[in-house]
Coordinates of C-alpha atoms in Angstrom, one line a residue:
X1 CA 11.8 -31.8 -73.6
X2 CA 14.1 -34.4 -70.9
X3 CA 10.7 -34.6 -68.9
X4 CA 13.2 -34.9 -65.4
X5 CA 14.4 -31.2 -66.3
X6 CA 11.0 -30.6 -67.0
X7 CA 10.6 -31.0 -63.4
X8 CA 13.6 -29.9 -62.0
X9 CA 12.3 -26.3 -63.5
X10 CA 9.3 -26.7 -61.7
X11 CA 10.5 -27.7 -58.2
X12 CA 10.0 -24.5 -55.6
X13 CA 12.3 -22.3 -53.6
X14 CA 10.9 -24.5 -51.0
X15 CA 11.4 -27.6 -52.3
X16 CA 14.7 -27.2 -53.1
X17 CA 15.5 -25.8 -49.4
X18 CA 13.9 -28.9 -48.1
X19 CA 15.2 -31.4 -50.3
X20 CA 18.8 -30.2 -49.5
X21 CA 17.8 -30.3 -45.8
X22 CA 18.1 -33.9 -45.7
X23 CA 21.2 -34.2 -43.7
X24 CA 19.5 -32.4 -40.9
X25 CA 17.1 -34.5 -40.9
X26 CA 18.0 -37.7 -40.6
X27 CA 20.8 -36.0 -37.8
X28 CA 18.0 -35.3 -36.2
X29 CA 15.9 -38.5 -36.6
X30 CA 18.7 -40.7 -35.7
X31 CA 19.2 -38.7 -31.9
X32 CA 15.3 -39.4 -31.8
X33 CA 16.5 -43.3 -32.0
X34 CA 19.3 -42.9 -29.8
X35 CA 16.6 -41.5 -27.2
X36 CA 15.0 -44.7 -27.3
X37 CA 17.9 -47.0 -27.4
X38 CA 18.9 -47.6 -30.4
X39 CA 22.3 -46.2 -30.0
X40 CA 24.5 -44.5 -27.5
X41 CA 22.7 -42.3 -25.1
X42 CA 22.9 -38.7 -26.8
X43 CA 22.1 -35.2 -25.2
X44 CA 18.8 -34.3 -24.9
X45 CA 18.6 -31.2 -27.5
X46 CA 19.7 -27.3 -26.2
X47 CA 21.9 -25.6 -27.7
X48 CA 26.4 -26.4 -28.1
X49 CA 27.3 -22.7 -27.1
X50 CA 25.3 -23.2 -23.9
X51 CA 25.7 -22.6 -20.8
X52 CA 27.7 -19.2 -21.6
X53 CA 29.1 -19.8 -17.3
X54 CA 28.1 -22.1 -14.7
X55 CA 25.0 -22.7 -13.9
X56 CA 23.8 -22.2 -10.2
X57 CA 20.3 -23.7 -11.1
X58 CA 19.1 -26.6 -13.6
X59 CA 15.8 -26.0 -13.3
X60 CA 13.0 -23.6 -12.4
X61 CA 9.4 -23.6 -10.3
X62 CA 7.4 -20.7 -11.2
X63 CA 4.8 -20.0 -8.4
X64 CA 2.5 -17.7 -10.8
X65 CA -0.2 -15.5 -8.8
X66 CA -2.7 -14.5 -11.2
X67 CA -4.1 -11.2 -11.1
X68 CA -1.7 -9.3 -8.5
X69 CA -1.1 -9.7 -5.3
X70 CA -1.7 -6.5 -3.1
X71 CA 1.7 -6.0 -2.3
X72 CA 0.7 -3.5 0.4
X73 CA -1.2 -6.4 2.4
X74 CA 1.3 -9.4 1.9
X75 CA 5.2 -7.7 2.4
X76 CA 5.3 -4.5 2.0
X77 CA 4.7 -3.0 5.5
X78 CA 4.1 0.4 5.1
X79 CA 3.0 2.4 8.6
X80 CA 2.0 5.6 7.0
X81 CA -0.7 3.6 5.3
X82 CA -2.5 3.1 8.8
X83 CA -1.6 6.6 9.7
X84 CA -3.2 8.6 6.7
X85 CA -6.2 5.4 6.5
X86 CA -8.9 7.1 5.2
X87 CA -7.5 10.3 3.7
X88 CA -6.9 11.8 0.7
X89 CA -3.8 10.7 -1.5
X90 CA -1.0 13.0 -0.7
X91 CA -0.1 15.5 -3.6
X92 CA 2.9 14.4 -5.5
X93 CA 3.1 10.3 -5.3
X94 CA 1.1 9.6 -9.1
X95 CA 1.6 12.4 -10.9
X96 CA 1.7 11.3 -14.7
X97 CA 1.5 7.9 -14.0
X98 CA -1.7 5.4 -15.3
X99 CA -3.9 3.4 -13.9
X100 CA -6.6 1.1 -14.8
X101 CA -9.6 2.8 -16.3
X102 CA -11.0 1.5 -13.1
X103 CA -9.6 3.8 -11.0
X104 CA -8.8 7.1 -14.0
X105 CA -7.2 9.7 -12.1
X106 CA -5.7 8.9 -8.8
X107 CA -5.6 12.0 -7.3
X108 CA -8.0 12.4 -4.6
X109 CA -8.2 8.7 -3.9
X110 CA -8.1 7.7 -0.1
X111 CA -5.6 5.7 1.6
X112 CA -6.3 2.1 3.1
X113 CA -4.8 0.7 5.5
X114 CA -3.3 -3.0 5.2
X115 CA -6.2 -5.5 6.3
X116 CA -4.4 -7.4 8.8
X117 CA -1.4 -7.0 10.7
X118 CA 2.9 -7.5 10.1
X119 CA 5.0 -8.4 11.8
X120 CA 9.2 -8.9 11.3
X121 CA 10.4 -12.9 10.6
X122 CA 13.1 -15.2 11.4
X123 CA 16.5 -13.6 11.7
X124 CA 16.7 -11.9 8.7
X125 CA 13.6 -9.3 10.1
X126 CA 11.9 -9.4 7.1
X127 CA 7.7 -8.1 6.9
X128 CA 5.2 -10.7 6.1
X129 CA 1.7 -10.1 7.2
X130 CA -0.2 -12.4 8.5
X131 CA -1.9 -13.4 6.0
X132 CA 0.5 -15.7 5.3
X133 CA 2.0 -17.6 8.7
X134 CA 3.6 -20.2 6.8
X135 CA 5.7 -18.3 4.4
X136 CA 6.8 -16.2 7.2
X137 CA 8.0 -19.3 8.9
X138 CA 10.5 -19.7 5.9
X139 CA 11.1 -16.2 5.7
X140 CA 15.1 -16.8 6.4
X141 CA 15.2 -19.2 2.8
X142 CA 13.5 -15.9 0.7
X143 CA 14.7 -13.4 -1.0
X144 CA 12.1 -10.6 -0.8
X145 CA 12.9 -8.1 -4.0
X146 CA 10.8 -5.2 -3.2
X147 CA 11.3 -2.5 -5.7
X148 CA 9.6 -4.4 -8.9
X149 CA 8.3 -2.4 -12.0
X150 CA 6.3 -3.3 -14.8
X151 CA 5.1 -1.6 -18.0
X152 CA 1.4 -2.7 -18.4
X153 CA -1.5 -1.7 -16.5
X154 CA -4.0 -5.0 -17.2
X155 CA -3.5 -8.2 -16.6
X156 CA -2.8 -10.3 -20.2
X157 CA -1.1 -7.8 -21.1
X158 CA 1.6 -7.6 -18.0
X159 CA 2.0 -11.5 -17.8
X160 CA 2.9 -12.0 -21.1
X161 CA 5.4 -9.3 -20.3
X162 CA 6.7 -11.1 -17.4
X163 CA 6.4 -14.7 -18.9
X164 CA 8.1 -13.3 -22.4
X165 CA 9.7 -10.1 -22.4
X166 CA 6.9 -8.5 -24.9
X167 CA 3.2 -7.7 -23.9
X168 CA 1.4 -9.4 -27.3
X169 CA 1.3 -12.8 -27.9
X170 CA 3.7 -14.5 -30.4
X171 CA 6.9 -14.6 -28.1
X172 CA 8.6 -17.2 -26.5
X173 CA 7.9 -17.8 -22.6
X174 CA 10.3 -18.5 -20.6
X175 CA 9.9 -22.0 -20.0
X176 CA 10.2 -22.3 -24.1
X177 CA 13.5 -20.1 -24.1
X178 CA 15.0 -22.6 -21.3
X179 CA 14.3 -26.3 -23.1
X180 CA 14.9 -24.5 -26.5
X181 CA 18.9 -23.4 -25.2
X182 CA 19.4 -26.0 -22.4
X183 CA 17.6 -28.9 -23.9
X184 CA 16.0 -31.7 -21.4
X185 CA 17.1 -33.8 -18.8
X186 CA 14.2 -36.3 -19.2
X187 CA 13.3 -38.3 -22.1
X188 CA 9.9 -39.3 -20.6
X189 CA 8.2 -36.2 -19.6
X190 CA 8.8 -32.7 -21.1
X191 CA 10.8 -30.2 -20.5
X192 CA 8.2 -27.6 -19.9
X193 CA 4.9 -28.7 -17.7
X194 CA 2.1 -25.9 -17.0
X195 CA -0.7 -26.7 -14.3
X196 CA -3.6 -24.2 -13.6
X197 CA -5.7 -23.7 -10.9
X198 CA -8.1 -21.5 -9.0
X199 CA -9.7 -21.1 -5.4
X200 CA -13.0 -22.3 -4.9
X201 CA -16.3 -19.6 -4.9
X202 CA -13.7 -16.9 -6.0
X203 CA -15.6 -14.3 -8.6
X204 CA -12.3 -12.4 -9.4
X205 CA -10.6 -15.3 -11.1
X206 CA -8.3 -15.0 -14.9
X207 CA -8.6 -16.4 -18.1
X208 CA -5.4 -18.4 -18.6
X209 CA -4.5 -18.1 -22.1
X210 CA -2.6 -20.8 -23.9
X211 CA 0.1 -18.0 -24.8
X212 CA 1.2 -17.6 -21.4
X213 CA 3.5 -21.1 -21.9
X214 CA 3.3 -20.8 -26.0
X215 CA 6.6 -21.2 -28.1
X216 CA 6.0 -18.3 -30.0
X217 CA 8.2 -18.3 -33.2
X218 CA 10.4 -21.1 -31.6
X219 CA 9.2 -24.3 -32.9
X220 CA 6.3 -25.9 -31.2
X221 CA 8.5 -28.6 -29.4
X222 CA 9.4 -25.9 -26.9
X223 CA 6.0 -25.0 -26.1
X224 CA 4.4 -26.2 -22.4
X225 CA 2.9 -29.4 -21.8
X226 CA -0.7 -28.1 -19.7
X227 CA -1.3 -30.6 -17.2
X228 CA -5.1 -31.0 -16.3
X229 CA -6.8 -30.6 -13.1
X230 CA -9.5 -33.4 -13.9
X231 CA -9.5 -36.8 -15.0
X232 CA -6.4 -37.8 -16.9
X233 CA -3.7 -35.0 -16.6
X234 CA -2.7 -35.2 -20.2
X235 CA -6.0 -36.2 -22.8
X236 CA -5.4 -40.0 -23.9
X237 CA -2.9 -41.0 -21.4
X238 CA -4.8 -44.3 -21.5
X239 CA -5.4 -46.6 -24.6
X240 CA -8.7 -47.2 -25.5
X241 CA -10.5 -50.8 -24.8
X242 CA -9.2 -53.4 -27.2
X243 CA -5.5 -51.6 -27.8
X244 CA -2.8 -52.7 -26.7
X245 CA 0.8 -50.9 -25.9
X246 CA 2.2 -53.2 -28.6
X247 CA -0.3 -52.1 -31.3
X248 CA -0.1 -48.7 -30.0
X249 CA 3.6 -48.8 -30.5
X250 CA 3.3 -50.4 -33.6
X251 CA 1.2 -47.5 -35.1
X252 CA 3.7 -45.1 -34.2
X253 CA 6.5 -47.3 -35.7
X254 CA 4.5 -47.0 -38.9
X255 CA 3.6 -43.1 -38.7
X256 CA 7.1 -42.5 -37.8
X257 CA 8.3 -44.0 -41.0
X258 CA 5.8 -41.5 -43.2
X259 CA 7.0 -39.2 -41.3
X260 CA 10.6 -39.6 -41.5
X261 CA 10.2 -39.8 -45.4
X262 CA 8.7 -36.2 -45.2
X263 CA 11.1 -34.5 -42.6
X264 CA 13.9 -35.9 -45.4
X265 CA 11.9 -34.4 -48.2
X266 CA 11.1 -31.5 -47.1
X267 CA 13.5 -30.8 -43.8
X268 CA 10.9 -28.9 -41.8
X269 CA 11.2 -28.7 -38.3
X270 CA 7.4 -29.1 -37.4
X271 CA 8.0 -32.7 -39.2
X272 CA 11.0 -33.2 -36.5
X273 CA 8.7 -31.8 -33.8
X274 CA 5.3 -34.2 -34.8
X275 CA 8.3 -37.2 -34.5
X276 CA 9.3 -36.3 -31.6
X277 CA 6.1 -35.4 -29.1
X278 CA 4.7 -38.7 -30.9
X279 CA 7.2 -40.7 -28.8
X280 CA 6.9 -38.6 -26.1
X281 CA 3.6 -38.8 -25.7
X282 CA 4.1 -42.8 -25.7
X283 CA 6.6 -42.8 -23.4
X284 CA 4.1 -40.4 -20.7
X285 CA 1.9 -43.3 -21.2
X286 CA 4.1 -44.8 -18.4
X287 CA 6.0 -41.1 -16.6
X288 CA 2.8 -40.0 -16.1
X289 CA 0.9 -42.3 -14.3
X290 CA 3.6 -42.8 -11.8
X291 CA 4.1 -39.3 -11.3
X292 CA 0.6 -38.6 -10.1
X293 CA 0.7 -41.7 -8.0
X294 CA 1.4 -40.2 -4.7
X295 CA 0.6 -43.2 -2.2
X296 CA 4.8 -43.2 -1.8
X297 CA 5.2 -40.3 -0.3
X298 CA 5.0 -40.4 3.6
X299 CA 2.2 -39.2 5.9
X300 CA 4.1 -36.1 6.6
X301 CA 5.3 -35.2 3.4
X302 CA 1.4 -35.3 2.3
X303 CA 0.5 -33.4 5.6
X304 CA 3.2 -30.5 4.9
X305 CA 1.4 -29.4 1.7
X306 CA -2.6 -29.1 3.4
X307 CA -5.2 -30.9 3.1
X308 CA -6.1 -30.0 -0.4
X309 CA -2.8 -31.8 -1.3
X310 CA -5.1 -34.8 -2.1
X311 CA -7.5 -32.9 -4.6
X312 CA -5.8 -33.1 -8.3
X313 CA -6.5 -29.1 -9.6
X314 CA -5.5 -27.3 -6.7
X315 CA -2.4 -25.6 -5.9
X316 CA -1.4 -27.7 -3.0
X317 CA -1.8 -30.6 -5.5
X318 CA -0.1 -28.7 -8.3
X319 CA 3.0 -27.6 -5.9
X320 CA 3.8 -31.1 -4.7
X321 CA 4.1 -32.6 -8.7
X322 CA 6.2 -29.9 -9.6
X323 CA 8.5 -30.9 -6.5
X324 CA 8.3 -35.2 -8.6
X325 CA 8.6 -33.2 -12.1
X326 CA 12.1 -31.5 -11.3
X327 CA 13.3 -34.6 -9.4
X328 CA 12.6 -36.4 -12.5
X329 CA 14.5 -34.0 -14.6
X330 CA 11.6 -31.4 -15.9
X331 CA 13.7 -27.8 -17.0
X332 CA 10.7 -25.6 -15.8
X333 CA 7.3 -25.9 -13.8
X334 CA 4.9 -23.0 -14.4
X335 CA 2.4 -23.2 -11.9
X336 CA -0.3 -20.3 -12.2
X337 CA -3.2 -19.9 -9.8
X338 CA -5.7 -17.7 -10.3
X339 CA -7.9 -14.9 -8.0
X340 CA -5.7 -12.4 -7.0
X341 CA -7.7 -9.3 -8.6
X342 CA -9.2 -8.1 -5.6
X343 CA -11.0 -4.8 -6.9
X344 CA -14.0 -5.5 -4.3
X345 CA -12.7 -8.3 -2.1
X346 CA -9.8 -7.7 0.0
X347 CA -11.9 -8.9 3.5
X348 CA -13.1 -11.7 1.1
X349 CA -11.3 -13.4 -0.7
X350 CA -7.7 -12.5 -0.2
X351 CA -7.9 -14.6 2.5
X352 CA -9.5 -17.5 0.4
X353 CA -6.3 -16.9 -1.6
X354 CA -3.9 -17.3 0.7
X355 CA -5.3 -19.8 2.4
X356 CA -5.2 -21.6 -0.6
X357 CA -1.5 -20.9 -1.2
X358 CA 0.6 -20.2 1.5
X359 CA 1.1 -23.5 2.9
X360 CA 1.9 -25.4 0.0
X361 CA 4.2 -22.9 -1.7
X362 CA 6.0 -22.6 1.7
X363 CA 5.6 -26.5 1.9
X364 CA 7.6 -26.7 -2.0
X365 CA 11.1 -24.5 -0.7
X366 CA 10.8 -26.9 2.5
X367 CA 10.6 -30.3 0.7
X368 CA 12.9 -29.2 -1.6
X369 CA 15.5 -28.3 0.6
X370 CA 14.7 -31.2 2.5
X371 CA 15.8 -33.4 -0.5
X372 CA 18.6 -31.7 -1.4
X373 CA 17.2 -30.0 -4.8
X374 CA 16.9 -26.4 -3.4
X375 CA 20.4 -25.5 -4.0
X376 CA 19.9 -26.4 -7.7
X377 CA 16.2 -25.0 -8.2
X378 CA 14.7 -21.6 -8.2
X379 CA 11.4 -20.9 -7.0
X380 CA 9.4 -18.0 -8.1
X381 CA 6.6 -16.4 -6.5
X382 CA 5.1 -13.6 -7.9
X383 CA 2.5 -11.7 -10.0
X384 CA 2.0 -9.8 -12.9
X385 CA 1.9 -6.7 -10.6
X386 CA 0.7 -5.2 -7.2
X387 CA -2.3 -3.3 -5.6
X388 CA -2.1 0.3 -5.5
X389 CA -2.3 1.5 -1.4
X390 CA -5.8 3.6 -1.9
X391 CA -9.2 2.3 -2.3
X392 CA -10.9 1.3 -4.4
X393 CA -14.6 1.2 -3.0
X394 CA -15.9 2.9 -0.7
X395 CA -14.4 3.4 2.7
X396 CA -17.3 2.9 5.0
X397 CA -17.9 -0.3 3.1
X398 CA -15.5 -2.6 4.8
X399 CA -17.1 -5.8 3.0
X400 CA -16.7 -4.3 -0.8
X401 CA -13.0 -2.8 0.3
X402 CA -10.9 -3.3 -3.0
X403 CA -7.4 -2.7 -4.5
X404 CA -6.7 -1.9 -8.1
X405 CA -4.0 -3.0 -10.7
X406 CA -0.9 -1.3 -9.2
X407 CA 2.9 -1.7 -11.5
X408 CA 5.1 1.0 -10.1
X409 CA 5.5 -1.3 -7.3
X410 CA 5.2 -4.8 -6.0
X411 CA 6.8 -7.6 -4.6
X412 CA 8.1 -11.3 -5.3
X413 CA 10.3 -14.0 -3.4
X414 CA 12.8 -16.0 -4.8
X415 CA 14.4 -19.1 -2.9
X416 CA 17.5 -21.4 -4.1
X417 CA 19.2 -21.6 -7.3
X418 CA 21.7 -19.5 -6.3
X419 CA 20.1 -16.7 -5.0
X420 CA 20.8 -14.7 -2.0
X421 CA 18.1 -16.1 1.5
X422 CA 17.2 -13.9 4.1
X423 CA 17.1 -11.1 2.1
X424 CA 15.0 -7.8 1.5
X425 CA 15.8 -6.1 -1.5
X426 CA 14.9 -2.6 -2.4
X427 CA 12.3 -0.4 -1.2
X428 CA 9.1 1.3 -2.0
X429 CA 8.5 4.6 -0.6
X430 CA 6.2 5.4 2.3
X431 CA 2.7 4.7 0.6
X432 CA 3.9 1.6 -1.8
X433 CA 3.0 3.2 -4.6
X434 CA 6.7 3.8 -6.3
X435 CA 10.1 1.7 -6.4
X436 CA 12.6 4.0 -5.0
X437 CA 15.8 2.2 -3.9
X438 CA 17.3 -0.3 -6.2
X439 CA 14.3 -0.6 -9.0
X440 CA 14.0 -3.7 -10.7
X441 CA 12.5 -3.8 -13.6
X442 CA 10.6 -6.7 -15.4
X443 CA 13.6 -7.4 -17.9
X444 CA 16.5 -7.3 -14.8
X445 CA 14.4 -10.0 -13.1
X446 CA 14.2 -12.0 -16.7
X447 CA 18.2 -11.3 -16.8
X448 CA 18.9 -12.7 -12.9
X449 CA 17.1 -15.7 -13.9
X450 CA 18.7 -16.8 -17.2
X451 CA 21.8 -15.5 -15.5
X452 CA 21.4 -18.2 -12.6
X453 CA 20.8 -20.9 -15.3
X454 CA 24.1 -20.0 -16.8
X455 CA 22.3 -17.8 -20.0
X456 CA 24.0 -14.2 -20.9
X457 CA 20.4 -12.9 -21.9
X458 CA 22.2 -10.8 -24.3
X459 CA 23.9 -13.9 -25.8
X460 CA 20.8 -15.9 -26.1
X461 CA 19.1 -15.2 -29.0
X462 CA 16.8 -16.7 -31.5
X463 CA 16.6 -14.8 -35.6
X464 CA 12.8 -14.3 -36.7
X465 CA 11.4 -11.9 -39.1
X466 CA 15.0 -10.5 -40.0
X467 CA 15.8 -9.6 -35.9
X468 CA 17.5 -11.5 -33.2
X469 CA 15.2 -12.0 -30.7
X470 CA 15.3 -12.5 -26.6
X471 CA 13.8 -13.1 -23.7
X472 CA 14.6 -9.0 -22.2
X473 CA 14.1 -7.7 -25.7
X474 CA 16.9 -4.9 -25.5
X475 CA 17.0 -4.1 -21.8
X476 CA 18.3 -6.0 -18.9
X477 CA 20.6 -6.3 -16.1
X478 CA 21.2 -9.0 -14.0
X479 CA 20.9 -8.3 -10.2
X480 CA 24.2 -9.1 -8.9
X481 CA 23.2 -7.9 -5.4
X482 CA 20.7 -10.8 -4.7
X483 CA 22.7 -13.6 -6.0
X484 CA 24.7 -15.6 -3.0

């Protein structure tokens, strides 16, 4: 037998696929070289059908509280709270509903009082305890939506809901769904940067999981990029003693050439992807170091964010990068700080928290806006859920006082990209324990967001396993009443 139809019998399904993928390929290899100037400059990736209408923001800052804000403490004032402190859970307001295993059956449960006092903000009225001073100083730029609702009970669960649209792992977040449609607008940092951190001495902090900025079935190019807290913020941003950036470059010349030969054999995009986040990661060589360099920014800039602003790993820290990232063209800034799971700890360390967080987040809208990039950035802050209104704890135990995991009502504020300031949106009822005027679900608030980045969310879509895929799953509807 011809012993080159011998082995055109034994080449794969796969093979042949690949093989005939090589068009693609090199397509795909030769935008790589435009990137680096080898040709004209080309669009950095996202999809040609997008946007599906114009876009009122080009990037997001997502100001992720870990563990749930108490709700009931922070914006939602609630004077029947102080009025029924101490008694019994009125009959009618949870029945049917679940909670944590924490707290079982609700009924019986008595009432707490918020911990310190609100008052009404700015011109727009809105509640902000006092907790948090500086946010209410900005309190005329938010737009408080009150009448949030979640599915899940527990914490993993509930922020991969909100970060993906599905409560187990394996989906796209939403940082991957933005620089998978919309592409980049930097070719020297990515398009999706996570940074972590947690309040000092806190016992209630969370695990952050690596799938709350994963790609999910998307390739791996649209995963995040986790900054680190210590030492270099991404591992071997330095060349080791005795290496050069011209050897270093070299090597990569020569490992993109074996790879090149593979992604044309075989056309798979995790070839394209290794190619790729090889010359990004040569180019952060450079982007990165002069992004955490922060002796240009002025004395008062520095001063806005606190005093922590100094002190890589926190969230003051954290908050003023993501303001350098967007300028610099980052799609989306996940910033997730941990400690919010006050079950014993509401005298504690919910002030610890929001000490820790209030002035820089309110510090990030003000410095944005200051520069001009608020108009074109939304900011999120928010968490997975709330805090339900009774104790948890004993009463007479005002050191141990404690909230549990609370999602038929919470709170987050949204400022720029388009969307409505000096707002309060929706309402709870009179003990914050259910949305009753103009509900928002976790999949509406997913909508309003791809909607202000110029996304139908029932347009963008993504096949896997024989379904088309999105971000709100099959639910959704953009909030039209909070967008300016």
């Amino acid at each position: 037998m011809d012993p080159l139809y011998q082995n055109r019998l034994h080449v794969t399904r796969r093979q042949f696929f690949g093989k005939s993928a090589t068009g693609i390929g090199t397509v795909a290899l030769a935008s790589l070289l435009n990137r680096d100037g080898f040709g004209d400059a080309a669009p950095l990736g996202g999809l040609p059908s997008l946007p599906h209408l114009a876009p009122k923001a080009k990037r997001i800052i997502y100001l992720f509280q870990n563990g749930g804000p108490t709700h009931v403490d922070l914006f939602d004032y609630k004077p029947k709270l102080k009025e029924l402190h101490g008694q019994p859970l009125p009959n009618g307001y949870v029945e049917g509903k679940r909670f944590s295993t924490m707290t079982g059956e609700a009924d019986g449960k008595l009432m707490l009082a918020p911990v310190e006092p609100f008052k009404q903000r700015g011109e727009s009225g809105a509640w902000v305890s006092d907790f948090l001073p500086h946010t209410a100083q900005i309190a005329d730029k938010l737009c408080f939506v009150k009448s949030m609702q979640t599915d899940a009970v527990n914490h993993a669960p509930a922020i991969q809901f909100l970060l993906s649209g599905g409560e187990l792992p394996g989906r796209p977040t939403l940082g991957a769904w933005l620089t998978y449609g919309l592409g980049s607008e930097s070719d020297s940092l990515p398009s999706f940067v996570v940074m972590t951190s947690i309040s000092k001495g806190t016992s209630c902090g969370q695990i952050f999981y690596d799938f709350y900025w994963g790609s999910g079935f998307l390739p791996s190019k649209y995963q995040g990029v986790k900054f680190r807290g210590t030492g270099d913020p991404v591992l071997y941003i330095s060349n080791p003693d005795g290496v050069s950036r011209s050897m270093r470059r070299g090597w990569l010349d020569d490992i993109s050439k074996v790879n090149e030969l593979k992604l044309q054999e075989f056309g798979d995009p995790e070839i394209a992807t290794r190619i790729a986040q090889y010359e990004m990661a040569f180019k952060m060589q450079t982007s990165v170091p002069e992004l955490t360099d922060l002796s240009g920014e002025t004395k008062a800039t520095l001063e806005m964010y606190g005093p922590e602003v100094h002190e890589p790993g926190t969230f003051a820290h954290n908050c003023l990068l993501a303001r350098r990232l967007v300028e610099r063209g980052t799609r989306c800034v996940q910033l997730m700080h941990a400690g919010w799971d006050q079950h014993n700890s509401l005298t504690t360390e919910l002030y610890n928290q929001c000490r820790d967080t209030d002035q820089p987040s309110a510090a990030l809208v003000q410095d944005l806006d200051r520069l001009g990039l608020l108009d074109e950035t939304l900011v999120i802050w928010g968490g997975e859920f709330g805090r339900t209104p009774f104790i948890q704890g004993d009463i007479n135990n005002r050191p141990r006082w404690g909230r549990d995991h609370h999602p038929y009502a919470f709170t987050v504020w949204m400022a720029g990209g388009g969307i409505q300031p000096g707002l309060s949106y929706g309402a709870s009822d009179d003990l914050g324990i259910n949305a009753v005027e103009n509900k928002v679900h976790v999949h509406d608030l997913q909508a309003t967001w791809l909607h202000q980045m110029g996304i139908d969310h029932e347009k963008f879509t993504y096949k896997f396993q024989g379904r088309q895929f999105r971000l709100t799953d099959v639910h959704g509807h953009v909030v039209n009443e909070i967008l300016s």
